[in-house]
């Protein structure tokens, strides 16, 4: 169990150690593993507030409806990551929580989650004792989120530029025997990679800057999951992938991912070349 403490300002703090198996082919902590560090800190904060058994859910299950993750700096192997978690707001059926990660004194990323409650796969109000405690802890600093209109984009797409199938795996289930938040985040990563691996960057590199994921349901299933992805926006040094996972129960998760092209020598953003733009245009939704 990571070292942890709750501050007098209702924020939870802990240290989490990245593992060698968290690294990707760029030799830094993989973005989906960074997502899991946020998730781990959020769950530890929930346990700290609601007790040792709060990590499992045999009745009401509290899960993210939407998560917005900002990847500000690269996270490395060999040093602990310090996490700070705070409740921003709490309503009848949702609450907002923010986690901040730092490593070696440097702020490396943040995540905001809109959390909701489910019973047998259906949305319900937050349990009263949960709502009361979180309303007391909330800082009241939640800002308005950007529209999640990418969900409607995904619903209207009839043919994704990139399509791929993933076999359902036992490892995709969480401790409550439903498809896990972490698995769905990995699905969004795989949807991006399915398109990125076909792009010739001409010696440049690419990093994820932000991922905005909406979770439509957590129902498990054993039929192959269909992933779709395409480009919805291009800027000077960045572009946006919209991706989705479609299970046997319908659209399960949708994400907008902001990707930044970088100069590999300096690590700084680099303008999209005409060659890259031409390739991305072929992937536009």
PDB file of N, CA and C in Angstrom, residues 157 159-165 187-188 190-192 225-230 241-246 253-255 285:
ATOM      1  N   UNK A 157     -21.409   8.366 -36.971  1.00  0.00           N
ATOM      2  CA  UNK A 157     -20.453   7.832 -37.953  1.00  0.00           C
ATOM      3  C   UNK A 157     -20.930   6.475 -38.450  1.00  0.00           C
ATOM      4  N   UNK A 159     -19.128   4.845 -41.021  1.00  0.00           N
ATOM      5  CA  UNK A 159     -17.933   4.096 -41.416  1.00  0.00           C
ATOM      6  C   UNK A 159     -16.699   4.812 -40.893  1.00  0.00           C
ATOM      7  N   UNK A 160     -16.005   4.177 -39.936  1.00  0.00           N
ATOM      8  CA  UNK A 160     -14.801   4.766 -39.369  1.00  0.00           C
ATOM      9  C   UNK A 160     -13.623   4.546 -40.318  1.00  0.00           C
ATOM     10  N   UNK A 161     -12.750   5.559 -40.480  1.00  0.00           N
ATOM     11  CA  UNK A 161     -11.580   5.376 -41.353  1.00  0.00           C
ATOM     12  C   UNK A 161     -10.702   4.206 -40.922  1.00  0.00           C
ATOM     13  N   UNK A 162     -10.537   4.035 -39.612  1.00  0.00           N
ATOM     14  CA  UNK A 162      -9.765   2.911 -39.093  1.00  0.00           C
ATOM     15  C   UNK A 162     -10.675   2.069 -38.213  1.00  0.00           C
ATOM     16  N   UNK A 163     -10.753   0.779 -38.505  1.00  0.00           N
ATOM     17  CA  UNK A 163     -11.558  -0.145 -37.704  1.00  0.00           C
ATOM     18  C   UNK A 163     -10.682  -1.340 -37.328  1.00  0.00           C
ATOM     19  N   UNK A 164     -10.886  -1.846 -36.129  1.00  0.00           N
ATOM     20  CA  UNK A 164     -10.155  -3.023 -35.682  1.00  0.00           C
ATOM     21  C   UNK A 164     -10.968  -3.736 -34.612  1.00  0.00           C
ATOM     22  N   UNK A 165     -10.686  -4.998 -34.418  1.00  0.00           N
ATOM     23  CA  UNK A 165     -11.377  -5.784 -33.413  1.00  0.00           C
ATOM     24  C   UNK A 165     -10.425  -6.205 -32.310  1.00  0.00           C
ATOM     25  N   UNK A 187      -8.599   0.565 -24.411  1.00  0.00           N
ATOM     26  CA  UNK A 187      -9.261   0.449 -25.708  1.00  0.00           C
ATOM     27  C   UNK A 187      -9.118   1.749 -26.504  1.00  0.00           C
ATOM     28  N   UNK A 188      -9.266   2.887 -25.806  1.00  0.00           N
ATOM     29  CA  UNK A 188      -9.133   4.173 -26.493  1.00  0.00           C
ATOM     30  C   UNK A 188      -7.698   4.372 -26.988  1.00  0.00           C
ATOM     31  N   UNK A 190      -5.696   1.899 -27.894  1.00  0.00           N
ATOM     32  CA  UNK A 190      -5.545   1.000 -29.035  1.00  0.00           C
ATOM     33  C   UNK A 190      -6.227   1.561 -30.277  1.00  0.00           C
ATOM     34  N   UNK A 191      -7.372   2.226 -30.080  1.00  0.00           N
ATOM     35  CA  UNK A 191      -8.053   2.852 -31.214  1.00  0.00           C
ATOM     36  C   UNK A 191      -7.164   3.907 -31.847  1.00  0.00           C
ATOM     37  N   UNK A 192      -6.475   4.708 -31.011  1.00  0.00           N
ATOM     38  CA  UNK A 192      -5.532   5.713 -31.542  1.00  0.00           C
ATOM     39  C   UNK A 192      -4.377   5.046 -32.271  1.00  0.00           C
ATOM     40  N   UNK A 225     -14.761  -6.768 -29.360  1.00  0.00           N
ATOM     41  CA  UNK A 225     -15.074  -5.351 -29.276  1.00  0.00           C
ATOM     42  C   UNK A 225     -14.575  -4.671 -30.548  1.00  0.00           C
ATOM     43  N   UNK A 226     -15.429  -3.857 -31.151  1.00  0.00           N
ATOM     44  CA  UNK A 226     -15.064  -3.132 -32.360  1.00  0.00           C
ATOM     45  C   UNK A 226     -14.542  -1.750 -31.982  1.00  0.00           C
ATOM     46  N   UNK A 227     -13.349  -1.415 -32.466  1.00  0.00           N
ATOM     47  CA  UNK A 227     -12.772  -0.096 -32.232  1.00  0.00           C
ATOM     48  C   UNK A 227     -12.812   0.707 -33.520  1.00  0.00           C
ATOM     49  N   UNK A 228     -13.141   1.978 -33.386  1.00  0.00           N
ATOM     50  CA  UNK A 228     -13.140   2.873 -34.540  1.00  0.00           C
ATOM     51  C   UNK A 228     -12.404   4.151 -34.205  1.00  0.00           C
ATOM     52  N   UNK A 229     -11.744   4.747 -35.185  1.00  0.00           N
ATOM     53  CA  UNK A 229     -11.049   6.010 -34.944  1.00  0.00           C
ATOM     54  C   UNK A 229     -10.919   6.802 -36.234  1.00  0.00           C
ATOM     55  N   UNK A 230     -10.782   8.104 -36.060  1.00  0.00           N
ATOM     56  CA  UNK A 230     -10.583   9.001 -37.185  1.00  0.00           C
ATOM     57  C   UNK A 230     -10.179  10.368 -36.696  1.00  0.00           C
ATOM     58  N   UNK A 241      -7.733  12.902 -32.456  1.00  0.00           N
ATOM     59  CA  UNK A 241      -8.368  11.637 -32.794  1.00  0.00           C
ATOM     60  C   UNK A 241      -9.686  11.547 -32.034  1.00  0.00           C
ATOM     61  N   UNK A 242     -10.728  11.131 -32.716  1.00  0.00           N
ATOM     62  CA  UNK A 242     -11.940  10.687 -32.037  1.00  0.00           C
ATOM     63  C   UNK A 242     -12.006   9.172 -32.210  1.00  0.00           C
ATOM     64  N   UNK A 243     -12.141   8.471 -31.099  1.00  0.00           N
ATOM     65  CA  UNK A 243     -12.177   7.008 -31.148  1.00  0.00           C
ATOM     66  C   UNK A 243     -13.310   6.475 -30.304  1.00  0.00           C
ATOM     67  N   UNK A 244     -13.673   5.230 -30.554  1.00  0.00           N
ATOM     68  CA  UNK A 244     -14.762   4.629 -29.791  1.00  0.00           C
ATOM     69  C   UNK A 244     -14.552   3.130 -29.652  1.00  0.00           C
ATOM     70  N   UNK A 245     -15.259   2.565 -28.693  1.00  0.00           N
ATOM     71  CA  UNK A 245     -15.331   1.109 -28.514  1.00  0.00           C
ATOM     72  C   UNK A 245     -16.795   0.721 -28.555  1.00  0.00           C
ATOM     73  N   UNK A 246     -17.112  -0.228 -29.413  1.00  0.00           N
ATOM     74  CA  UNK A 246     -18.486  -0.701 -29.571  1.00  0.00           C
ATOM     75  C   UNK A 246     -18.534  -2.167 -29.149  1.00  0.00           C
ATOM     76  N   UNK A 253     -17.622   3.318 -24.997  1.00  0.00           N
ATOM     77  CA  UNK A 253     -16.751   4.431 -24.612  1.00  0.00           C
ATOM     78  C   UNK A 253     -16.392   5.210 -25.867  1.00  0.00           C
ATOM     79  N   UNK A 254     -16.232   6.536 -25.686  1.00  0.00           N
ATOM     80  CA  UNK A 254     -15.840   7.424 -26.777  1.00  0.00           C
ATOM     81  C   UNK A 254     -14.801   8.389 -26.224  1.00  0.00           C
ATOM     82  N   UNK A 255     -13.831   8.754 -27.058  1.00  0.00           N
ATOM     83  CA  UNK A 255     -12.779   9.649 -26.577  1.00  0.00           C
ATOM     84  C   UNK A 255     -12.324  10.609 -27.659  1.00  0.00           C
ATOM     85  N   UNK A 285     -12.912  12.169 -40.315  1.00  0.00           N
ATOM     86  CA  UNK A 285     -14.304  11.738 -40.219  1.00  0.00           C
ATOM     87  C   UNK A 285     -15.192  12.666 -41.032  1.00  0.00           C
TER      88      UNK A 285
END
